[in-house]
C-alpha positions as CSV (number, residue, x, y, z in Angstrom):
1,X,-12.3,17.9,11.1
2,X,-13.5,16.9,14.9
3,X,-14.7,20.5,15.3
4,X,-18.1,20.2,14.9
5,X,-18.4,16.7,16.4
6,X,-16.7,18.7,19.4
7,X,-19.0,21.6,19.0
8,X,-22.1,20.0,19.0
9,X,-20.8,17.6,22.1
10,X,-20.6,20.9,24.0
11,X,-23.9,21.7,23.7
12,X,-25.6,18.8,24.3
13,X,-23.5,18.4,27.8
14,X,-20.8,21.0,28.8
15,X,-19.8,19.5,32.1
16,X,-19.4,16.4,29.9
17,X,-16.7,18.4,27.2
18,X,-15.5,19.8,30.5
19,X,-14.3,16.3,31.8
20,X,-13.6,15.1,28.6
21,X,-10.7,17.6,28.2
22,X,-9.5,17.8,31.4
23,X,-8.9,14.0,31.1
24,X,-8.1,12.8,27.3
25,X,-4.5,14.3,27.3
26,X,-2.2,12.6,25.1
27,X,0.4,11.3,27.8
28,X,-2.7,9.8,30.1
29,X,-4.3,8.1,26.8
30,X,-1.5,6.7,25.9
31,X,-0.3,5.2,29.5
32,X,-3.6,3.6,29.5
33,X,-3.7,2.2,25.4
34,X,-0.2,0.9,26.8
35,X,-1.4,-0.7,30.1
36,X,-4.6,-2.7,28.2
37,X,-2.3,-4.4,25.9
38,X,0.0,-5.3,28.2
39,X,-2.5,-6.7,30.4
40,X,-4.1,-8.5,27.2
41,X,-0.7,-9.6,26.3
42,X,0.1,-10.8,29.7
43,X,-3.5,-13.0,29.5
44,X,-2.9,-14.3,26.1
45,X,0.8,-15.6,27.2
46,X,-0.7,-17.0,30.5
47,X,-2.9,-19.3,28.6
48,X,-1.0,-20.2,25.6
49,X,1.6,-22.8,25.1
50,X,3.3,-24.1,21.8
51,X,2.2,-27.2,19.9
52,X,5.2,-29.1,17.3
53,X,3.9,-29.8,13.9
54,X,7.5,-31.3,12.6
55,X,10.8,-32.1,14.2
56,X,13.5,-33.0,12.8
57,X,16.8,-34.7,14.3
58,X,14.6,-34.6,17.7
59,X,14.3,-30.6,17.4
60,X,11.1,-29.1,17.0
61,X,11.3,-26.9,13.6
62,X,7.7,-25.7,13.4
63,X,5.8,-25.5,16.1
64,X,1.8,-23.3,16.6
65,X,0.4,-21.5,19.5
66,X,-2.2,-23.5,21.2
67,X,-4.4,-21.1,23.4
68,X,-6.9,-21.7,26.1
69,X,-9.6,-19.7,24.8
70,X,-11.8,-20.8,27.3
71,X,-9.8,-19.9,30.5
72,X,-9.0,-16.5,29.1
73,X,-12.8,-15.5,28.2
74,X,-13.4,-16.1,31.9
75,X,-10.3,-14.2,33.0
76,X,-11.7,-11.0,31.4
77,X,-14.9,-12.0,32.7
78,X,-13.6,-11.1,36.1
79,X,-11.3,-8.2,35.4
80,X,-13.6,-6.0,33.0
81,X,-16.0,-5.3,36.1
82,X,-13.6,-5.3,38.3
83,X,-11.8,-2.7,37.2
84,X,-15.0,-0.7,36.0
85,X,-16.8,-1.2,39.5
86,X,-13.4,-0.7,41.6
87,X,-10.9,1.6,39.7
88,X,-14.2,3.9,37.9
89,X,-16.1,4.5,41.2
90,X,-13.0,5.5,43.1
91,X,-12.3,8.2,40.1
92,X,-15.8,9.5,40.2
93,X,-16.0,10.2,44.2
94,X,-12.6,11.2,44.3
95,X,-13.4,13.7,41.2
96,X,-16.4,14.6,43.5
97,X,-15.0,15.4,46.7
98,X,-12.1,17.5,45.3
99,X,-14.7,19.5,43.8
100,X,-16.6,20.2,47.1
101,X,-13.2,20.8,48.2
102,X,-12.6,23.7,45.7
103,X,-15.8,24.9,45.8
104,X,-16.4,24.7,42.5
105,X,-19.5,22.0,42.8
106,X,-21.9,25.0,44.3
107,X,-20.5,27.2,40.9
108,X,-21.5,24.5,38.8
109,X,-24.9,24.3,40.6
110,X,-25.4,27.7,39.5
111,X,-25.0,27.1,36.1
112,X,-27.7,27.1,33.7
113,X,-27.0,23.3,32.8
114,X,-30.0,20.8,34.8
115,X,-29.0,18.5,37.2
116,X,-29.3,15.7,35.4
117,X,-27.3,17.2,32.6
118,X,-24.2,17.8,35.4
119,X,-24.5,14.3,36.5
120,X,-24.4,12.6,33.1
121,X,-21.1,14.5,32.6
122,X,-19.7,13.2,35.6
123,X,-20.4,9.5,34.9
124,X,-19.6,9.5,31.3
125,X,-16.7,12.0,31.7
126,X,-14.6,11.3,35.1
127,X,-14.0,7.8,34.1
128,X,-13.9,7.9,30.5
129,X,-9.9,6.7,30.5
130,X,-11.4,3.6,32.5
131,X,-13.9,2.9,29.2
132,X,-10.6,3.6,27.4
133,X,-8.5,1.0,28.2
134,X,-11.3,-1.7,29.2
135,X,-12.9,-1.1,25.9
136,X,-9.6,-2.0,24.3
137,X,-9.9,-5.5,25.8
138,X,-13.4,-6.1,24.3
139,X,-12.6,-7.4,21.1
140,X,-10.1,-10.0,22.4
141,X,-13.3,-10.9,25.1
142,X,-15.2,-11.5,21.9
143,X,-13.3,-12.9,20.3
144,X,-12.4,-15.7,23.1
145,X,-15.5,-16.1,23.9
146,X,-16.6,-17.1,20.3
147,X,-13.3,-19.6,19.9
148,X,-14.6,-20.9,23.1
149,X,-18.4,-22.1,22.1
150,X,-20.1,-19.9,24.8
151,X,-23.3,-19.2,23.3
152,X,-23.6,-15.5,22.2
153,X,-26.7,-14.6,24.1
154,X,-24.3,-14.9,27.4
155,X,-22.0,-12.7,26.4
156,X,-24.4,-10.0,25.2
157,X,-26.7,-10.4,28.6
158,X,-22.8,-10.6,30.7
159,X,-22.2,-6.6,28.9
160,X,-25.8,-5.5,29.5
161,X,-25.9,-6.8,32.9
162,X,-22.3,-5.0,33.6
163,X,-23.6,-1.5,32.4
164,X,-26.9,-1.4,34.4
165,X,-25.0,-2.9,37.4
166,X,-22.2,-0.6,37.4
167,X,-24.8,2.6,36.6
168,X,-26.5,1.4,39.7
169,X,-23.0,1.5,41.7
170,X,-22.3,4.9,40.3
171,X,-25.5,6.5,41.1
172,X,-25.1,5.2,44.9
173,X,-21.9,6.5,45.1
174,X,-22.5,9.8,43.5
175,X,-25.6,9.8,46.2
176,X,-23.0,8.7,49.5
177,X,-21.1,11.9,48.4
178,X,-23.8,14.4,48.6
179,X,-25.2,13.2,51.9
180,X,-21.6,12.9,53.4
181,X,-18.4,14.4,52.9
182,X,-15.0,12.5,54.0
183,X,-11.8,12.1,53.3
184,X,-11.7,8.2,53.1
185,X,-14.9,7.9,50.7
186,X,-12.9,7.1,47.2
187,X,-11.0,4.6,48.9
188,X,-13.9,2.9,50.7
189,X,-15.8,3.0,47.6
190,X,-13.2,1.1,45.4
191,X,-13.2,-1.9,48.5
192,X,-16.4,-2.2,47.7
193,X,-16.7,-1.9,44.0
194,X,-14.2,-4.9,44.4
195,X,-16.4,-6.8,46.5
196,X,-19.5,-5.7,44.0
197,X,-17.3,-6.8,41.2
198,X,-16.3,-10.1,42.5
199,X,-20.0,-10.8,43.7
200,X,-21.1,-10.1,40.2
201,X,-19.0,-12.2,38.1
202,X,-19.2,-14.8,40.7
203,X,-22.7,-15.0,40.6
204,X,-23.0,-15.1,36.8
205,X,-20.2,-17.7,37.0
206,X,-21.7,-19.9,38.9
207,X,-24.8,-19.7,37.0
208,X,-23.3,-21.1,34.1
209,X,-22.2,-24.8,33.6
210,X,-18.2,-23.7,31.7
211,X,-17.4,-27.7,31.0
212,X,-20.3,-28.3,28.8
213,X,-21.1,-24.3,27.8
214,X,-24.8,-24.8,29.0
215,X,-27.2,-22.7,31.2
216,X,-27.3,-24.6,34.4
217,X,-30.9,-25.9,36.0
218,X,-31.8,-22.9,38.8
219,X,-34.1,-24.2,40.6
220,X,-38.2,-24.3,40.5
221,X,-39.2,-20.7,42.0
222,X,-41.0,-17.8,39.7
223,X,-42.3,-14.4,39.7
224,X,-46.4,-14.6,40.0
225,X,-46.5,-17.0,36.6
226,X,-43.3,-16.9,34.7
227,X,-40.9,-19.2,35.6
228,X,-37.2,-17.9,36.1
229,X,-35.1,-21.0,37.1
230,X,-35.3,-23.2,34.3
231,X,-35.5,-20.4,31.4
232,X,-32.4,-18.2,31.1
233,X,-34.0,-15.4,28.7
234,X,-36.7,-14.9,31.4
235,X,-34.5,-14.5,34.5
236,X,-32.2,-12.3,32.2
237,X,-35.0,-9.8,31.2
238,X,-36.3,-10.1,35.5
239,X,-32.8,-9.3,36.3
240,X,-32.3,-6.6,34.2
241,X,-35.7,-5.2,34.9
242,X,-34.6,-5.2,38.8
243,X,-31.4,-3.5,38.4
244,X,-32.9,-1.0,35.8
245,X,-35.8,0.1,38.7
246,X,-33.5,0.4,41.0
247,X,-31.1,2.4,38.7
248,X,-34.8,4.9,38.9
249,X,-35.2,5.4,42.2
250,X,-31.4,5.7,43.3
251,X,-31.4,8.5,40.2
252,X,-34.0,10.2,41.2
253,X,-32.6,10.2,45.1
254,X,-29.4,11.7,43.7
255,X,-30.7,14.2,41.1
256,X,-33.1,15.5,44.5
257,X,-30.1,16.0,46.7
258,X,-27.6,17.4,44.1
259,X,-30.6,20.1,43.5
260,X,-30.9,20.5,47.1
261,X,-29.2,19.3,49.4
262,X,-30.6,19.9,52.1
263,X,-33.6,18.9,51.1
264,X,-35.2,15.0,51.4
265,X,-34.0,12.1,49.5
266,X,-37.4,11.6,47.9
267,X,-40.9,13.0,47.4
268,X,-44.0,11.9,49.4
269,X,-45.4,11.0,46.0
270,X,-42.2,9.4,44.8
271,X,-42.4,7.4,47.9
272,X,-46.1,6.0,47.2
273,X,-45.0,4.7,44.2
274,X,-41.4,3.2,45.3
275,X,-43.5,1.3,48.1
276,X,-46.1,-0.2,46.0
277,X,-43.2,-1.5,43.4
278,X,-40.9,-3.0,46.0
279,X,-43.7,-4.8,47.7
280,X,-45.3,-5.8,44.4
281,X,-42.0,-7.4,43.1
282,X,-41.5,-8.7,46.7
283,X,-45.4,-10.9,46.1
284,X,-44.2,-11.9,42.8
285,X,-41.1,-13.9,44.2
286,X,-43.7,-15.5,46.7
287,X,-46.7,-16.2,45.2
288,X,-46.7,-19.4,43.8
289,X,-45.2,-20.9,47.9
290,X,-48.5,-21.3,49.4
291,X,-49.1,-24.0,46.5
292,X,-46.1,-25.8,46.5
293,X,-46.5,-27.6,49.6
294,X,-49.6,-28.2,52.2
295,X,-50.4,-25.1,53.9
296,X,-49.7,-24.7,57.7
297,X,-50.1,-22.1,60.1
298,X,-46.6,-22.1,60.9
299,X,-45.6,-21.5,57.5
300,X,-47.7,-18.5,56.6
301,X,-45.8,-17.8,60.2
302,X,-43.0,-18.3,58.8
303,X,-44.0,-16.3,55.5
304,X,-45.2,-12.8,57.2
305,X,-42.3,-12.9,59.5
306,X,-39.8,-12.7,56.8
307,X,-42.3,-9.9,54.7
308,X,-42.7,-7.9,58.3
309,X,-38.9,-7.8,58.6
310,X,-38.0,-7.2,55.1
311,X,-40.5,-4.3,55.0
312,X,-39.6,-2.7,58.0
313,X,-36.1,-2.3,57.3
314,X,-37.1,-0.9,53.9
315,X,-39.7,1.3,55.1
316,X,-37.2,2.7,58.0
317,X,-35.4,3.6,55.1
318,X,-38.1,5.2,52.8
319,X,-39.0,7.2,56.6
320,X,-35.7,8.5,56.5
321,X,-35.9,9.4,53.0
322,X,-39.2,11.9,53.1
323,X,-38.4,12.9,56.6
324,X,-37.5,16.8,56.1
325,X,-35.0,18.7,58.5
326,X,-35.6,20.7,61.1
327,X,-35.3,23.8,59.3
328,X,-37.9,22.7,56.4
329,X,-40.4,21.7,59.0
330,X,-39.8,25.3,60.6
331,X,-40.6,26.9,57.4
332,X,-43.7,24.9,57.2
333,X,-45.4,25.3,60.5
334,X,-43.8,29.4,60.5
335,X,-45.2,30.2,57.1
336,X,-47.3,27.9,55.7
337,X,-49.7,26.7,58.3
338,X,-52.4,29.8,58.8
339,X,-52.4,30.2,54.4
340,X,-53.5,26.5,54.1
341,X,-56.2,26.5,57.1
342,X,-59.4,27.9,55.2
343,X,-57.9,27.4,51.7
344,X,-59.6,24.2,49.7
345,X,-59.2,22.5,46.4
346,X,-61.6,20.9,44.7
347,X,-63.4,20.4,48.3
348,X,-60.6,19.1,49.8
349,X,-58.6,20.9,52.1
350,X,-55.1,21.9,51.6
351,X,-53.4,21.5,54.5
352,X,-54.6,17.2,54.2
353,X,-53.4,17.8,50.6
354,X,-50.0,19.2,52.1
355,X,-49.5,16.5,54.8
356,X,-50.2,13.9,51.7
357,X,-48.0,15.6,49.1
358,X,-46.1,18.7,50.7
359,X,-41.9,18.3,50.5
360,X,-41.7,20.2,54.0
361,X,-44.9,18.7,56.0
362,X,-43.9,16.4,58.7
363,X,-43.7,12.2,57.4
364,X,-46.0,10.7,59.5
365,X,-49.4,10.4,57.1
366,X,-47.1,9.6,54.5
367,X,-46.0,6.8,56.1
368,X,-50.0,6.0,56.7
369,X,-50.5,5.6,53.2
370,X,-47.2,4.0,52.8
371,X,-48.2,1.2,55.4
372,X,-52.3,1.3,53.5
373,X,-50.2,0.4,50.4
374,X,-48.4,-2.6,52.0
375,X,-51.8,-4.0,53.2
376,X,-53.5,-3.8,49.9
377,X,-50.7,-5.4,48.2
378,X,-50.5,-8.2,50.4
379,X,-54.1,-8.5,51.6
380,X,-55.0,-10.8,48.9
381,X,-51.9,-13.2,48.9
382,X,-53.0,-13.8,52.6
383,X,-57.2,-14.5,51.5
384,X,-56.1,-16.5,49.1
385,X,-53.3,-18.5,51.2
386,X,-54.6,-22.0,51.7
387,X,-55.3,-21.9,55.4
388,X,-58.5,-21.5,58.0
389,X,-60.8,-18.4,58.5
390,X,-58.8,-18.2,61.9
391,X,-55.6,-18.5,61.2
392,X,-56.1,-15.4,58.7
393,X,-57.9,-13.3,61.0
394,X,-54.9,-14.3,63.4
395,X,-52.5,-13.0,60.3
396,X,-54.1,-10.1,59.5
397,X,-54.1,-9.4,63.4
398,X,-50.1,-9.8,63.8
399,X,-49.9,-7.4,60.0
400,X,-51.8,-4.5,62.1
401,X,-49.3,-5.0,65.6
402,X,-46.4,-4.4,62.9
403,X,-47.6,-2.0,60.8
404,X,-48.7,-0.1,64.1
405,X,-45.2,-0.6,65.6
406,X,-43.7,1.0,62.4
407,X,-46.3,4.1,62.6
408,X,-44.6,4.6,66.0
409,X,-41.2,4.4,64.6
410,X,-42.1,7.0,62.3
411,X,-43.4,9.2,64.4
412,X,-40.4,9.1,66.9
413,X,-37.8,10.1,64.2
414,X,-40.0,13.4,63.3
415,X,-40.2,14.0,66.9
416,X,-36.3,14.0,66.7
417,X,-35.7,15.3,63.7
418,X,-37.7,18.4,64.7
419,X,-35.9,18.9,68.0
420,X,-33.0,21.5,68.2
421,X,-30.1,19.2,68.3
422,X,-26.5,18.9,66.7
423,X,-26.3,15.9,63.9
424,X,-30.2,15.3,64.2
425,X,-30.0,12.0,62.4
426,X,-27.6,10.5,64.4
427,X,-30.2,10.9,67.5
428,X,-33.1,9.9,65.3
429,X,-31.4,6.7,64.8
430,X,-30.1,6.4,68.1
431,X,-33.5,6.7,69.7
432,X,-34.9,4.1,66.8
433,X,-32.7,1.5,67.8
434,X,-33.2,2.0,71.6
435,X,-37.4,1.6,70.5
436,X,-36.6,-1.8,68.9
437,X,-34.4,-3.5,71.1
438,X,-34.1,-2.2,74.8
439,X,-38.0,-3.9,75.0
440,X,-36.6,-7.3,73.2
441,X,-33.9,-7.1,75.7
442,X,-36.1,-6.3,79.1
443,X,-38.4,-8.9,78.2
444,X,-36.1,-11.3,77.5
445,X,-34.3,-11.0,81.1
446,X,-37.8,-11.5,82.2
447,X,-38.8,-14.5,80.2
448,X,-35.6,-16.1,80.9
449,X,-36.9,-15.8,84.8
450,X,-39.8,-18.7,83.8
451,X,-39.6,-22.4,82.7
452,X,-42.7,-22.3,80.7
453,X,-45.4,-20.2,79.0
454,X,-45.0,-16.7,77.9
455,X,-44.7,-13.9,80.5
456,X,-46.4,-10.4,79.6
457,X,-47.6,-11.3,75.9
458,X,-49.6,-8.1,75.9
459,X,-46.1,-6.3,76.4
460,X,-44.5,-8.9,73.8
461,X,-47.2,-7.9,71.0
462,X,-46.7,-4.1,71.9
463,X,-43.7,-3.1,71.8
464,X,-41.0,-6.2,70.5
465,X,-41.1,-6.2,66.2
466,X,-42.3,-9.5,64.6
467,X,-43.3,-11.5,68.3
468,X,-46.8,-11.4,67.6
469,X,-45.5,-14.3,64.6
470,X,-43.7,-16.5,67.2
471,X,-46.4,-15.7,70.7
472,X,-49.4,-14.6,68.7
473,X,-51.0,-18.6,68.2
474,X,-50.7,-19.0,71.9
475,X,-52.2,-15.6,72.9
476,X,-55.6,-14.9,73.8
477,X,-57.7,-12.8,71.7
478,X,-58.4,-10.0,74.5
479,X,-54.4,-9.6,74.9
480,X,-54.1,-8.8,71.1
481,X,-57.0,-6.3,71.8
482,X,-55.7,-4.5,74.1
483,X,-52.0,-4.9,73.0
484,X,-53.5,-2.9,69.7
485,X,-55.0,-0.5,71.8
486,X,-52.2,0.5,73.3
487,X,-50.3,0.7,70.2
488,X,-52.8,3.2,69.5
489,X,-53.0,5.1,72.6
490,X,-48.8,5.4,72.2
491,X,-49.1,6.8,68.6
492,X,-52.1,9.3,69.4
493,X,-49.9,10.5,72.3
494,X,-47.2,10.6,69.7
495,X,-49.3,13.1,67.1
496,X,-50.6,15.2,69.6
497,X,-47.0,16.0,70.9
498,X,-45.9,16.5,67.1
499,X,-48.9,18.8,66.5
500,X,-47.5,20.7,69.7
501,X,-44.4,21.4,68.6
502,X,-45.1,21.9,65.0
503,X,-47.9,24.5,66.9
504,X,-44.9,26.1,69.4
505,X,-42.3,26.5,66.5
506,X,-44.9,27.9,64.0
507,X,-45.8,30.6,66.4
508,X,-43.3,33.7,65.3
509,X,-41.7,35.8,67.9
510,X,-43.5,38.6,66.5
511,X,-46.9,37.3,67.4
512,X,-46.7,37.6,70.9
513,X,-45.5,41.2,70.7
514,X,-48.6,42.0,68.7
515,X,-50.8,40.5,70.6
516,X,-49.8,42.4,73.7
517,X,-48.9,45.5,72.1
518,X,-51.4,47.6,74.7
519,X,-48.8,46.4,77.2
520,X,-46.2,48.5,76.0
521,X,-45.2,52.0,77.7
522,X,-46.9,55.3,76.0
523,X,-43.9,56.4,75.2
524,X,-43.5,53.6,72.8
525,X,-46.7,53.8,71.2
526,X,-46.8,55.7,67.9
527,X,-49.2,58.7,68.3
């Protein structure tokens, strides 16, 4: 009767039926169809007590059960995600690592099923006696929650948030376990699946007013013109949205890497377009504060400092991401390099169409355009911020230190990435931390020397991260000249090292023997 259900579930995913009956043995199914209703038993007694309807002789002869509908609905609010986030993650890496272990992961690479197809298995598969056993415990959630009051649209957006939040935590770990292999992974994984699962339902918890059932007031803050504190549907449908993106891009990462992993995390292309969504989402949640108060220099300030950090750290990250090896960057510059000189496509040369879009090209005009799309997202927030001509020349001044300062940090972690060492990106990121703060910490010695004023501004604007929004209103317009000319100086000096080693390790052994093949002894040469 289930054969061709079974059948056709083999063809549409075989690592999938491959989990499935690995896992669904009777014994195991019937440990955890045991477990759930004891648990659910266990929470129904907890919150239940008995009621007399008629004594007689001071004995209680009939008596009901009285149970706190309430308190258990929020119980299995807490324990369906985290036992999903926790006990289902820590399944899934577990599952993972024993398979690198075996060797079997590289034999299922070879199989004709796609990547995707492989992961899906994994996700649905590996923990599918988890969805077991919590998905015995949904009906009595229901079931509470409607004896309770709570309005319905709650629970539906509690389940929908759950699913995209714990896809998210699945994808990330299924990505942590193809960029690094250890033993200690599962475990670390289920800590912080608990701490995920506790954040999430505390969140949604306190969101909620429990004594009179109601959405509670969130505040008065928006994305661009829809207004997500005082509306729960909208804020629902924003947070879903998020979580949803971001369930994208961390796919995509880990479908790239399961493909190849020694490859990048993402695209150069995939990058443009990760960029220009984060910072777009990041405007929306500040737009409307320019208008909500009288506009001051300090608080735009205050405004671009917070953007400048937030998109440094993210765009150290996306660096990181399209950054290839050492050994892809050899393979570009070795074989590539003289095919793409002369060749063009419609009149546009291909090696600036392989810098812009190539997998194996070095990062550094990828992060160009990266930092281009930054500055036209923001540009006209800051025109249309509230403030004098000055102050936003001043702003768009201390935007072009940063983004210069991040162009430098790009181009330090190719330079390192491309140098023969062992565990390449532990150097790249030891190299970036000593660029952003051994200058912070020099020139802080130094300031701490002086009473009053700022000592070496030039110096401060160059080389410390977000100082130009703290020194730049008391620095004089020929210091933040120069201070960007240096910038610039540093990261030509930069690109013309990278083009000479890109250059040196392009050039073939072979070459040079060619070239100086009249050198060689007549006895060697071929008559």
């Amino acid at each position: 009767m289930f054969s061709t259900p079974i059948n056709r579930l083999g063809d549409w995913n075989p690592q999938l039926m491959r989990e499935l009956r690995g896992r669904l043995q009777r014994r195991n199914g019937l440990i955890v169809v045991a477990t759930s209703l004891i648990v659910q038993t266990l929470i129904l007694l907890s919150f239940s007590s008995q009621k007399c309807t008629s004594n007689v002789n001071n004995r209680c002869v009939e008596f009901v059960w009285e149970f706190d509908w309430l308190m258990i609905f929020r119980t299995l609010n807490w324990i369906l995600p985290l036992s999903l986030f926790s006990i289902g993650v820590y399944l899934l890496i577990s599952d993972w690592m024993k398979e690198q272990r075996r060797g079997t992961l590289n034999f299922i690479r070879l199989t004709p099923q796609s990547s995707q197809s492989i992961l899906w298995g994994k996700m649905l598969g590996v923990p599918i006696l988890v969805y077991l056993g919590l998905s015995l415990a949904v009906p009595l959630h229901w079931g509470a929650g409607i004896a309770a009051g709570v309005p319905l649209a709650w629970t539906i957006s509690f389940y929908a948030l759950m699913m995209v939040t714990c896809r998210l935590f699945y994808n990330l770990g299924l990505l942590n376990s193809c960029l690094t292999q250890a033993s200690y992974q599962g475990l670390a994984a289920s800590l912080v699946g608990v701490w995920l699962g506790s954040t999430f339902t505390g969140l949604l918890d306190w969101s909620f007013d429990w004594q009179n059932l109601v959405y509670k007031d969130l505040g008065d803050w928006s994305w661009f013109i829809w207004n997500l504190g005082h509306e729960p549907l909208p804020l629902t449908l924003w947070t879903l949205i998020t979580i949803s993106v971001s369930v994208y891009w961390v796919w995509q990462a880990t479908n790239r890497m399961f493909r190849n992993p020694n490859g990048t995390l993402l695209s150069k292309q995939q990058s443009y377009w990760l960029v220009g969504g984060v910072q777009i989402w990041l405007l929306g949640l500040l737009w409307s504060l320019p208008h909500q108060s009288v506009a001051r220099q300090e608080q735009l300030f205050g405004y671009l400092f917070g953007i400048s950090l937030f998109s440094l750290f993210f765009l150290l990250g996306v660096i990181f991401a399209i950054s290839p090896q050492r050994q892809a960057l050899l393979d570009w510059a070795r074989y590539g390099q003289s095919q793409r000189q002369h060749a063009t496509v419609n009149n546009v040369p291909v090696s600036w169409q392989d810098w812009l879009w190539g997998e194996k090209s070095p990062s550094s005009v990828a992060i160009a355009v990266n930092l281009g799309i930054t500055a036209i997202v923001w540009f006209p927030w800051l025109l249309l911020f509230p403030i004098g001509v000055d102050d936003k020349v001043k702003a768009i001044a201390g935007l072009l230190l940063c983004a210069n300062l991040i162009g430098f940090y790009a181009l330090l972690i190719q330079l390192m990435l491309i140098i023969r060492r062992k565990k390449p990106l532990i150097w790249a990121g030891s190299t970036l931390s000593l660029a952003i703060f051994v200058p912070l910490f020099i020139l802080s010695v130094i300031q701490t020397e002086f009473t009053s004023g700022v000592q070496l501004p030039g110096l401060w604007l160059a080389s410390v991260f977000g100082a130009p929004w703290i020194i730049l209103a008391q620095t004089s317009a020929f210091t933040v000249l120069f201070s960007v000319l240096g910038q610039w100086a540093i990261i030509a000096g930069l690109m013309v090292q990278l083009t000479r080693q890109l250059k040196r390790v392009g050039e073939s052994a072979s070459k040079p023997l060619f070239a100086n093949h009249n050198a060689l002894p007549n006895s060697a040469k071929v008559r």
